[in-house]
Amino acid sequence: MPPRFFRIGLLALCAAFLAAHLAQPATYAQSEGASRATTSSADGKAQVIELRIGDEIEPVMAEYVDGGIEEAARRHASVVLITMDTPGGLSTSMEDIIQHILDSPVPVVVYISPAGSRGASAGFFILMSADVAAMAPGTHTGAASPLLAIGGVPLQVDDTLKKKILNDATAFLRSYSAKRGRNVELAESAVTEGKAWTETEALDGKLVDLIANSPEDLLSRLDGRTIKRFDGTTVQLALRNPERVPLPMTLRQQFLSRIVQPDAFFILLIVGVLGLYTEFTHPGMVAPGVIGGISLVLALYAMHILPVAPAGIVLIVLALGLFVLEAKYTSHGVLAIGGIVAMMLGALMLVRSPLTHAGVSLGVATGVTLPFALITIFLMRLVLGSRTWKPATGREQLVGTVAEVTTPLEKLTDSEAFQGMVRLHGELWRAVSREAIPAGAHVRVTRIEGLTLHVAPAESPAQGR
């Protein structure tokens, strides 16, 4: 098997192993502290499962929160406390988290904390879905308008489409916020008008239930409080001196939460394509193929769980083709500009999020597209230029070299060609020519046929043929 294909096969095997490992669902292993907490809960002590949303809401974050709620139900915890500070995120992940909060057998408290934190966009929807919504001093929430944007830049859409999106978002918010006892009309203004509120304004507007200075203050205020669950039942919380059990993200989730962010996904996708492209056009470099293969597998994994738009992928592939054609044909930059525009649009359309404006940012799209275009065109021009190079090895390298005639090239009786012997690189070769050449003269090799050299006098015009 050729070494190049062996390397590609080995790379594919490693990539498949990595993909299989990443695809395994996360499980919460009970630590020694968690085991003691479970025992304490069995002894009648209240248990609080603590989760943290501290970044954009994406599929891995949803998996983490969903798993934490399920773990709380398994342990028969008293409350799930989700501390939140998020600018928003993907609508599909937001809806997944909300569904698990509404279906949770354990009451869920969402707390925007510490000071300076926010629960914006998708975070506002999640806050409204909680059994208890709380905020710390110096925090804010709201600004949940479902913008259609490219790279964070809002797009102008026709009124019909805009109303359709707004109606869908407000209907989704009303479907659960009314049952939670929230001020539905005020909550809808976060969607329709993009309004946001401080903790005091949210409490006065009956969007949240209380303001607490710290998680300890929050739990002490909830002790003995009776809340109404989503299914209509009432539960009295008993949280005196509770056992608090933090459930942080696993190492796998911390790693994957980075690569499934739209910006990181786009960068991995481009690095993967560029690495494999470099390896195929310049075999033997190895490192670009390895880096590209790993990056592409990670990008494919992110693509599997992100709401990726096929049109974005098609535009990126089109851009790659235009960059290659720019290197091959003289278009005065038209193909390159077309490729840059196609890749920019593909990047900005790559991730869909109907109720939020999450996606690849304009800065990342620009910062990746321009270097990718330059590198791709440069590498392809190297490949095309190498086709005109004179071979440096094999018999082809002898064409054009000068040899010395050792046996005169004379015409034989049974042949029309002039035949003799020449010395080339210290070796004797049988040579033929179209004219007689005396011994000691210098000839130039015009072509090779088997073990016979076709030669012409070095000073002859025919030497270039």
Short mmCIF file of N, CA and C in Angstrom, two decimals, residues 170-330:
data_model
loop_
_atom_site.label_atom_id
_atom_site.label_comp_id
_atom_site.label_asym_id
_atom_site.label_seq_id
_atom_site.Cartn_x
_atom_site.Cartn_y
_atom_site.Cartn_z
N THR A 170 -43.77 34.81 21.12
CA THR A 170 -44.65 35.21 22.21
C THR A 170 -45.61 34.08 22.62
N ALA A 171 -46.07 33.30 21.65
CA ALA A 171 -46.95 32.18 21.98
C ALA A 171 -46.19 31.14 22.81
N PHE A 172 -44.94 30.90 22.46
CA PHE A 172 -44.12 29.96 23.23
C PHE A 172 -43.93 30.48 24.65
N LEU A 173 -43.67 31.79 24.81
CA LEU A 173 -43.49 32.36 26.14
C LEU A 173 -44.78 32.30 26.95
N ARG A 174 -45.91 32.61 26.32
CA ARG A 174 -47.20 32.57 27.03
C ARG A 174 -47.57 31.17 27.47
N SER A 175 -47.14 30.17 26.71
CA SER A 175 -47.56 28.79 26.97
C SER A 175 -47.17 28.30 28.35
N TYR A 176 -46.13 28.90 28.95
CA TYR A 176 -45.74 28.44 30.29
C TYR A 176 -45.65 29.57 31.32
N SER A 177 -45.41 30.79 30.90
CA SER A 177 -45.23 31.87 31.88
C SER A 177 -46.52 32.19 32.62
N ALA A 178 -47.67 32.03 31.96
CA ALA A 178 -48.94 32.29 32.64
C ALA A 178 -49.15 31.31 33.79
N LYS A 179 -48.80 30.05 33.56
CA LYS A 179 -48.97 29.04 34.62
C LYS A 179 -47.99 29.24 35.76
N ARG A 180 -46.93 29.98 35.50
CA ARG A 180 -45.96 30.27 36.56
C ARG A 180 -46.35 31.52 37.35
N GLY A 181 -47.47 32.17 36.96
CA GLY A 181 -47.91 33.36 37.66
C GLY A 181 -47.16 34.61 37.30
N ARG A 182 -46.50 34.62 36.13
CA ARG A 182 -45.75 35.80 35.71
C ARG A 182 -46.69 36.82 35.04
N ASN A 183 -46.20 38.03 34.91
CA ASN A 183 -46.90 39.09 34.21
C ASN A 183 -46.69 38.86 32.71
N VAL A 184 -47.65 38.20 32.08
CA VAL A 184 -47.47 37.77 30.70
C VAL A 184 -47.34 38.96 29.76
N GLU A 185 -48.16 39.98 29.93
CA GLU A 185 -48.11 41.12 29.02
C GLU A 185 -46.76 41.82 29.08
N LEU A 186 -46.24 41.99 30.29
CA LEU A 186 -44.94 42.63 30.43
C LEU A 186 -43.83 41.74 29.87
N ALA A 187 -43.95 40.44 30.11
CA ALA A 187 -42.94 39.52 29.60
C ALA A 187 -42.92 39.54 28.08
N GLU A 188 -44.09 39.66 27.45
CA GLU A 188 -44.14 39.70 25.99
C GLU A 188 -43.43 40.92 25.42
N SER A 189 -43.39 42.01 26.18
CA SER A 189 -42.73 43.21 25.67
C SER A 189 -41.22 43.02 25.53
N ALA A 190 -40.66 42.03 26.24
CA ALA A 190 -39.24 41.72 26.06
C ALA A 190 -39.01 41.13 24.68
N VAL A 191 -40.05 40.48 24.15
CA VAL A 191 -39.94 39.87 22.82
C VAL A 191 -40.34 40.86 21.73
N THR A 192 -41.45 41.51 21.93
CA THR A 192 -41.98 42.38 20.86
C THR A 192 -41.26 43.72 20.79
N GLU A 193 -40.79 44.24 21.94
CA GLU A 193 -40.16 45.56 21.96
C GLU A 193 -38.70 45.52 22.40
N GLY A 194 -38.21 44.33 22.76
CA GLY A 194 -36.82 44.21 23.18
C GLY A 194 -36.52 44.85 24.52
N LYS A 195 -37.53 44.98 25.40
CA LYS A 195 -37.33 45.62 26.70
C LYS A 195 -36.48 44.76 27.63
N ALA A 196 -35.79 45.43 28.55
CA ALA A 196 -34.99 44.75 29.57
C ALA A 196 -35.24 45.43 30.91
N TRP A 197 -35.03 44.69 32.01
CA TRP A 197 -35.34 45.20 33.34
C TRP A 197 -34.23 44.87 34.32
N THR A 198 -34.05 45.78 35.27
CA THR A 198 -33.18 45.50 36.40
C THR A 198 -33.91 44.57 37.36
N GLU A 199 -33.21 44.13 38.40
CA GLU A 199 -33.84 43.20 39.34
C GLU A 199 -35.04 43.83 40.03
N THR A 200 -34.94 45.13 40.37
CA THR A 200 -36.04 45.81 41.06
C THR A 200 -37.24 45.98 40.13
N GLU A 201 -36.98 46.37 38.90
CA GLU A 201 -38.06 46.54 37.93
C GLU A 201 -38.72 45.21 37.61
N ALA A 202 -37.94 44.15 37.53
CA ALA A 202 -38.51 42.82 37.25
C ALA A 202 -39.37 42.35 38.41
N LEU A 203 -38.95 42.65 39.65
CA LEU A 203 -39.75 42.24 40.82
C LEU A 203 -41.03 43.05 40.89
N ASP A 204 -40.95 44.35 40.67
CA ASP A 204 -42.16 45.19 40.70
C ASP A 204 -43.12 44.81 39.58
N GLY A 205 -42.58 44.37 38.44
CA GLY A 205 -43.43 43.98 37.32
C GLY A 205 -43.91 42.54 37.38
N LYS A 206 -43.62 41.85 38.48
CA LYS A 206 -44.03 40.46 38.70
C LYS A 206 -43.48 39.52 37.62
N LEU A 207 -42.24 39.80 37.22
CA LEU A 207 -41.55 38.88 36.33
C LEU A 207 -40.71 37.88 37.11
N VAL A 208 -40.24 38.27 38.28
CA VAL A 208 -39.49 37.38 39.15
C VAL A 208 -40.16 37.36 40.52
N ASP A 209 -39.76 36.37 41.33
CA ASP A 209 -40.43 36.17 42.61
C ASP A 209 -39.74 36.86 43.77
N LEU A 210 -38.42 37.01 43.71
CA LEU A 210 -37.72 37.66 44.81
C LEU A 210 -36.32 38.07 44.40
N ILE A 211 -35.74 38.93 45.21
CA ILE A 211 -34.36 39.38 45.05
C ILE A 211 -33.57 38.86 46.23
N ALA A 212 -32.46 38.22 45.95
CA ALA A 212 -31.63 37.64 47.00
C ALA A 212 -30.19 38.06 46.80
N ASN A 213 -29.50 38.31 47.93
CA ASN A 213 -28.12 38.80 47.85
C ASN A 213 -27.12 37.70 47.53
N SER A 214 -27.45 36.46 47.84
CA SER A 214 -26.53 35.34 47.65
C SER A 214 -27.33 34.05 47.57
N PRO A 215 -26.72 32.95 47.13
CA PRO A 215 -27.44 31.67 47.14
C PRO A 215 -27.90 31.28 48.53
N GLU A 216 -27.11 31.58 49.55
CA GLU A 216 -27.52 31.25 50.92
C GLU A 216 -28.75 32.05 51.33
N ASP A 217 -28.74 33.34 50.98
CA ASP A 217 -29.90 34.18 51.28
C ASP A 217 -31.12 33.69 50.52
N LEU A 218 -30.92 33.27 49.27
CA LEU A 218 -32.03 32.78 48.47
C LEU A 218 -32.65 31.53 49.08
N LEU A 219 -31.82 30.58 49.49
CA LEU A 219 -32.33 29.33 50.06
C LEU A 219 -33.03 29.57 51.40
N SER A 220 -32.51 30.51 52.19
CA SER A 220 -33.15 30.79 53.48
C SER A 220 -34.52 31.44 53.27
N ARG A 221 -34.64 32.26 52.22
CA ARG A 221 -35.94 32.88 51.94
C ARG A 221 -36.94 31.88 51.37
N LEU A 222 -36.43 30.86 50.70
CA LEU A 222 -37.34 29.85 50.12
C LEU A 222 -37.78 28.81 51.15
N ASP A 223 -37.09 28.73 52.28
CA ASP A 223 -37.44 27.74 53.30
C ASP A 223 -38.85 28.01 53.83
N GLY A 224 -39.70 27.01 53.71
CA GLY A 224 -41.08 27.12 54.17
C GLY A 224 -42.02 27.75 53.16
N ARG A 225 -41.50 28.16 51.99
CA ARG A 225 -42.33 28.81 50.98
C ARG A 225 -43.13 27.75 50.21
N THR A 226 -44.37 28.04 49.94
CA THR A 226 -45.22 27.15 49.15
C THR A 226 -45.27 27.65 47.71
N ILE A 227 -44.95 26.76 46.78
CA ILE A 227 -44.93 27.14 45.37
C ILE A 227 -45.91 26.26 44.60
N LYS A 228 -46.36 26.77 43.50
CA LYS A 228 -47.27 26.04 42.62
C LYS A 228 -46.48 25.51 41.43
N ARG A 229 -46.55 24.18 41.23
CA ARG A 229 -45.82 23.55 40.14
C ARG A 229 -46.56 23.75 38.81
N PHE A 230 -45.89 23.40 37.72
CA PHE A 230 -46.47 23.59 36.39
C PHE A 230 -47.71 22.74 36.18
N ASP A 231 -47.77 21.58 36.85
CA ASP A 231 -48.93 20.70 36.70
C ASP A 231 -50.08 21.08 37.62
N GLY A 232 -49.94 22.17 38.38
CA GLY A 232 -51.02 22.65 39.25
C GLY A 232 -50.90 22.22 40.69
N THR A 233 -50.02 21.30 41.00
CA THR A 233 -49.85 20.86 42.39
C THR A 233 -49.06 21.91 43.17
N THR A 234 -49.19 21.87 44.49
CA THR A 234 -48.45 22.79 45.35
C THR A 234 -47.43 22.01 46.18
N VAL A 235 -46.29 22.65 46.42
CA VAL A 235 -45.21 22.02 47.19
C VAL A 235 -44.68 23.05 48.17
N GLN A 236 -44.50 22.62 49.42
CA GLN A 236 -43.87 23.48 50.42
C GLN A 236 -42.40 23.10 50.53
N LEU A 237 -41.55 24.09 50.33
CA LEU A 237 -40.11 23.83 50.35
C LEU A 237 -39.59 23.81 51.79
N ALA A 238 -38.82 22.79 52.09
CA ALA A 238 -38.17 22.68 53.39
C ALA A 238 -36.67 22.71 53.16
N LEU A 239 -36.08 23.88 53.36
CA LEU A 239 -34.67 24.08 53.00
C LEU A 239 -33.85 24.61 54.17
N ARG A 240 -34.17 24.15 55.37
CA ARG A 240 -33.39 24.57 56.53
C ARG A 240 -32.07 23.80 56.56
N ASN A 241 -30.97 24.53 56.54
CA ASN A 241 -29.62 23.95 56.52
C ASN A 241 -29.51 22.83 55.47
N PRO A 242 -29.74 23.17 54.21
CA PRO A 242 -29.74 22.11 53.19
C PRO A 242 -28.33 21.65 52.85
N GLU A 243 -28.24 20.47 52.32
CA GLU A 243 -26.99 19.93 51.79
C GLU A 243 -26.88 20.37 50.34
N ARG A 244 -25.91 21.25 50.07
CA ARG A 244 -25.73 21.79 48.71
C ARG A 244 -24.72 20.93 47.95
N VAL A 245 -25.16 20.45 46.79
CA VAL A 245 -24.33 19.55 45.98
C VAL A 245 -24.09 20.19 44.61
N PRO A 246 -22.94 20.82 44.41
CA PRO A 246 -22.63 21.38 43.08
C PRO A 246 -22.37 20.26 42.07
N LEU A 247 -22.95 20.41 40.91
CA LEU A 247 -22.68 19.47 39.81
C LEU A 247 -22.05 20.25 38.66
N PRO A 248 -20.73 20.36 38.63
CA PRO A 248 -20.08 21.08 37.53
C PRO A 248 -20.10 20.26 36.25
N MET A 249 -19.78 20.90 35.16
CA MET A 249 -19.65 20.18 33.89
C MET A 249 -18.52 19.17 33.98
N THR A 250 -18.70 18.04 33.32
CA THR A 250 -17.61 17.08 33.22
C THR A 250 -16.53 17.65 32.28
N LEU A 251 -15.34 17.05 32.32
CA LEU A 251 -14.27 17.50 31.44
C LEU A 251 -14.69 17.38 29.98
N ARG A 252 -15.42 16.33 29.66
CA ARG A 252 -15.90 16.14 28.29
C ARG A 252 -16.83 17.28 27.89
N GLN A 253 -17.75 17.62 28.79
CA GLN A 253 -18.70 18.69 28.49
C GLN A 253 -18.02 20.05 28.39
N GLN A 254 -17.02 20.29 29.27
CA GLN A 254 -16.30 21.56 29.20
C GLN A 254 -15.58 21.69 27.86
N PHE A 255 -15.01 20.59 27.37
CA PHE A 255 -14.31 20.64 26.08
C PHE A 255 -15.30 20.82 24.93
N LEU A 256 -16.36 20.02 24.94
CA LEU A 256 -17.32 20.07 23.84
C LEU A 256 -18.11 21.37 23.83
N SER A 257 -18.31 21.97 25.00
CA SER A 257 -19.05 23.23 25.03
C SER A 257 -18.31 24.33 24.29
N ARG A 258 -17.02 24.17 24.12
CA ARG A 258 -16.25 25.15 23.36
C ARG A 258 -16.37 24.91 21.87
N ILE A 259 -16.27 23.66 21.45
CA ILE A 259 -16.24 23.40 20.01
C ILE A 259 -17.62 23.50 19.37
N VAL A 260 -18.70 23.46 20.16
CA VAL A 260 -20.02 23.57 19.56
C VAL A 260 -20.51 25.02 19.51
N GLN A 261 -19.72 25.95 19.99
CA GLN A 261 -20.07 27.35 19.80
C GLN A 261 -19.89 27.69 18.32
N PRO A 262 -20.80 28.46 17.74
CA PRO A 262 -20.76 28.70 16.29
C PRO A 262 -19.41 29.19 15.77
N ASP A 263 -18.78 30.12 16.48
CA ASP A 263 -17.48 30.64 16.01
C ASP A 263 -16.43 29.54 15.99
N ALA A 264 -16.36 28.77 17.08
CA ALA A 264 -15.36 27.69 17.15
C ALA A 264 -15.66 26.62 16.10
N PHE A 265 -16.93 26.32 15.88
CA PHE A 265 -17.31 25.32 14.88
C PHE A 265 -16.84 25.75 13.48
N PHE A 266 -17.05 27.01 13.14
CA PHE A 266 -16.65 27.50 11.82
C PHE A 266 -15.13 27.45 11.66
N ILE A 267 -14.41 27.85 12.70
CA ILE A 267 -12.95 27.82 12.63
C ILE A 267 -12.45 26.38 12.45
N LEU A 268 -13.00 25.44 13.22
CA LEU A 268 -12.59 24.04 13.09
C LEU A 268 -12.89 23.50 11.70
N LEU A 269 -14.04 23.87 11.16
CA LEU A 269 -14.42 23.41 9.82
C LEU A 269 -13.42 23.90 8.78
N ILE A 270 -13.05 25.16 8.84
CA ILE A 270 -12.12 25.73 7.85
C ILE A 270 -10.72 25.17 8.05
N VAL A 271 -10.27 25.04 9.30
CA VAL A 271 -8.94 24.46 9.55
C VAL A 271 -8.89 23.02 9.05
N GLY A 272 -9.97 22.26 9.26
CA GLY A 272 -10.01 20.89 8.78
C GLY A 272 -9.93 20.80 7.27
N VAL A 273 -10.72 21.61 6.57
CA VAL A 273 -10.69 21.62 5.11
C VAL A 273 -9.32 22.05 4.59
N LEU A 274 -8.76 23.10 5.19
CA LEU A 274 -7.47 23.61 4.73
C LEU A 274 -6.35 22.61 4.99
N GLY A 275 -6.40 21.92 6.15
CA GLY A 275 -5.37 20.93 6.46
C GLY A 275 -5.37 19.77 5.48
N LEU A 276 -6.56 19.22 5.20
CA LEU A 276 -6.64 18.11 4.25
C LEU A 276 -6.30 18.56 2.84
N TYR A 277 -6.71 19.77 2.47
CA TYR A 277 -6.38 20.31 1.16
C TYR A 277 -4.86 20.43 1.00
N THR A 278 -4.19 20.91 2.04
CA THR A 278 -2.73 21.03 2.00
C THR A 278 -2.07 19.67 1.88
N GLU A 279 -2.58 18.67 2.60
CA GLU A 279 -2.00 17.33 2.56
C GLU A 279 -2.16 16.69 1.19
N PHE A 280 -3.30 16.86 0.56
CA PHE A 280 -3.54 16.24 -0.74
C PHE A 280 -2.77 16.95 -1.85
N THR A 281 -2.58 18.25 -1.74
CA THR A 281 -1.85 18.97 -2.78
C THR A 281 -0.34 18.92 -2.56
N HIS A 282 0.09 18.68 -1.31
CA HIS A 282 1.52 18.58 -1.00
C HIS A 282 1.75 17.33 -0.14
N PRO A 283 1.67 16.14 -0.75
CA PRO A 283 1.78 14.88 0.02
C PRO A 283 3.11 14.79 0.76
N GLY A 284 3.04 14.18 1.94
CA GLY A 284 4.25 13.96 2.71
C GLY A 284 4.47 14.95 3.83
N MET A 285 3.69 16.02 3.89
CA MET A 285 3.87 17.01 4.96
C MET A 285 3.36 16.48 6.30
N VAL A 286 2.38 15.58 6.27
CA VAL A 286 1.85 14.83 7.42
C VAL A 286 1.12 15.73 8.42
N ALA A 287 1.83 16.72 8.98
CA ALA A 287 1.23 17.54 10.04
C ALA A 287 -0.07 18.21 9.60
N PRO A 288 -0.14 18.85 8.42
CA PRO A 288 -1.43 19.44 8.02
C PRO A 288 -2.55 18.42 7.92
N GLY A 289 -2.23 17.21 7.46
CA GLY A 289 -3.26 16.17 7.36
C GLY A 289 -3.77 15.74 8.72
N VAL A 290 -2.85 15.58 9.69
CA VAL A 290 -3.25 15.17 11.03
C VAL A 290 -4.09 16.25 11.70
N ILE A 291 -3.59 17.49 11.65
CA ILE A 291 -4.33 18.60 12.27
C ILE A 291 -5.67 18.80 11.57
N GLY A 292 -5.67 18.75 10.24
CA GLY A 292 -6.91 18.93 9.49
C GLY A 292 -7.91 17.82 9.77
N GLY A 293 -7.42 16.58 9.85
CA GLY A 293 -8.33 15.46 10.12
C GLY A 293 -9.00 15.57 11.48
N ILE A 294 -8.21 15.89 12.51
CA ILE A 294 -8.78 16.03 13.85
C ILE A 294 -9.77 17.20 13.89
N SER A 295 -9.39 18.32 13.29
CA SER A 295 -10.27 19.49 13.29
C SER A 295 -11.58 19.18 12.56
N LEU A 296 -11.48 18.46 11.45
CA LEU A 296 -12.69 18.17 10.68
C LEU A 296 -13.61 17.22 11.44
N VAL A 297 -13.03 16.25 12.15
CA VAL A 297 -13.87 15.35 12.95
C VAL A 297 -14.60 16.12 14.05
N LEU A 298 -13.88 17.02 14.72
CA LEU A 298 -14.53 17.83 15.76
C LEU A 298 -15.62 18.71 15.15
N ALA A 299 -15.35 19.26 13.96
CA ALA A 299 -16.36 20.09 13.30
C ALA A 299 -17.58 19.26 12.91
N LEU A 300 -17.35 18.04 12.43
CA LEU A 300 -18.47 17.17 12.06
C LEU A 300 -19.30 16.79 13.29
N TYR A 301 -18.62 16.60 14.42
CA TYR A 301 -19.36 16.31 15.66
C TYR A 301 -20.22 17.51 16.04
N ALA A 302 -19.63 18.71 15.98
CA ALA A 302 -20.41 19.91 16.28
C ALA A 302 -21.56 20.08 15.30
N MET A 303 -21.31 19.76 14.03
CA MET A 303 -22.36 19.86 13.02
C MET A 303 -23.52 18.92 13.33
N HIS A 304 -23.20 17.78 13.95
CA HIS A 304 -24.23 16.79 14.26
C HIS A 304 -25.20 17.30 15.31
N ILE A 305 -24.73 18.17 16.21
CA ILE A 305 -25.61 18.61 17.29
C ILE A 305 -26.03 20.07 17.17
N LEU A 306 -25.42 20.81 16.24
CA LEU A 306 -25.83 22.19 16.02
C LEU A 306 -26.89 22.26 14.91
N PRO A 307 -27.76 23.25 14.96
CA PRO A 307 -28.74 23.41 13.87
C PRO A 307 -28.08 24.07 12.65
N VAL A 308 -27.38 23.25 11.86
CA VAL A 308 -26.61 23.76 10.74
C VAL A 308 -27.50 23.90 9.50
N ALA A 309 -27.35 25.02 8.80
CA ALA A 309 -28.11 25.26 7.57
C ALA A 309 -27.35 24.69 6.38
N PRO A 310 -27.96 23.79 5.60
CA PRO A 310 -27.27 23.22 4.43
C PRO A 310 -26.78 24.28 3.44
N ALA A 311 -27.53 25.36 3.32
CA ALA A 311 -27.12 26.42 2.39
C ALA A 311 -25.77 27.00 2.77
N GLY A 312 -25.48 27.10 4.06
CA GLY A 312 -24.19 27.60 4.50
C GLY A 312 -23.06 26.69 4.09
N ILE A 313 -23.26 25.37 4.22
CA ILE A 313 -22.23 24.40 3.81
C ILE A 313 -22.00 24.48 2.31
N VAL A 314 -23.08 24.58 1.53
CA VAL A 314 -22.96 24.64 0.07
C VAL A 314 -22.17 25.89 -0.34
N LEU A 315 -22.44 27.01 0.29
CA LEU A 315 -21.73 28.24 -0.04
C LEU A 315 -20.24 28.14 0.29
N ILE A 316 -19.90 27.47 1.38
CA ILE A 316 -18.49 27.31 1.74
C ILE A 316 -17.77 26.42 0.73
N VAL A 317 -18.43 25.33 0.31
CA VAL A 317 -17.84 24.45 -0.71
C VAL A 317 -17.68 25.21 -2.03
N LEU A 318 -18.68 26.01 -2.38
CA LEU A 318 -18.59 26.83 -3.60
C LEU A 318 -17.41 27.79 -3.51
N ALA A 319 -17.21 28.40 -2.34
CA ALA A 319 -16.10 29.33 -2.16
C ALA A 319 -14.76 28.63 -2.39
N LEU A 320 -14.61 27.41 -1.87
CA LEU A 320 -13.38 26.65 -2.07
C LEU A 320 -13.13 26.41 -3.56
N GLY A 321 -14.18 26.05 -4.29
CA GLY A 321 -14.04 25.83 -5.73
C GLY A 321 -13.64 27.10 -6.46
N LEU A 322 -14.20 28.23 -6.07
CA LEU A 322 -13.86 29.51 -6.72
C LEU A 322 -12.41 29.90 -6.44
N PHE A 323 -11.93 29.61 -5.23
CA PHE A 323 -10.53 29.92 -4.92
C PHE A 323 -9.58 29.08 -5.78
N VAL A 324 -9.92 27.81 -5.97
CA VAL A 324 -9.09 26.94 -6.80
C VAL A 324 -9.09 27.43 -8.25
N LEU A 325 -10.24 27.82 -8.76
CA LEU A 325 -10.33 28.31 -10.14
C LEU A 325 -9.58 29.63 -10.30
N GLU A 326 -9.56 30.45 -9.25
CA GLU A 326 -8.83 31.71 -9.32
C GLU A 326 -7.34 31.46 -9.54
N ALA A 327 -6.82 30.40 -8.93
CA ALA A 327 -5.41 30.08 -9.10
C ALA A 327 -5.12 29.51 -10.48
N LYS A 328 -6.13 28.90 -11.11
CA LYS A 328 -5.91 28.22 -12.39
C LYS A 328 -6.15 29.14 -13.58
N TYR A 329 -7.11 30.03 -13.47
CA TYR A 329 -7.48 30.88 -14.59
C TYR A 329 -7.25 32.36 -14.24
N THR A 330 -7.03 33.15 -15.25
CA THR A 330 -6.86 34.59 -15.06
C THR A 330 -8.23 35.26 -15.09
#
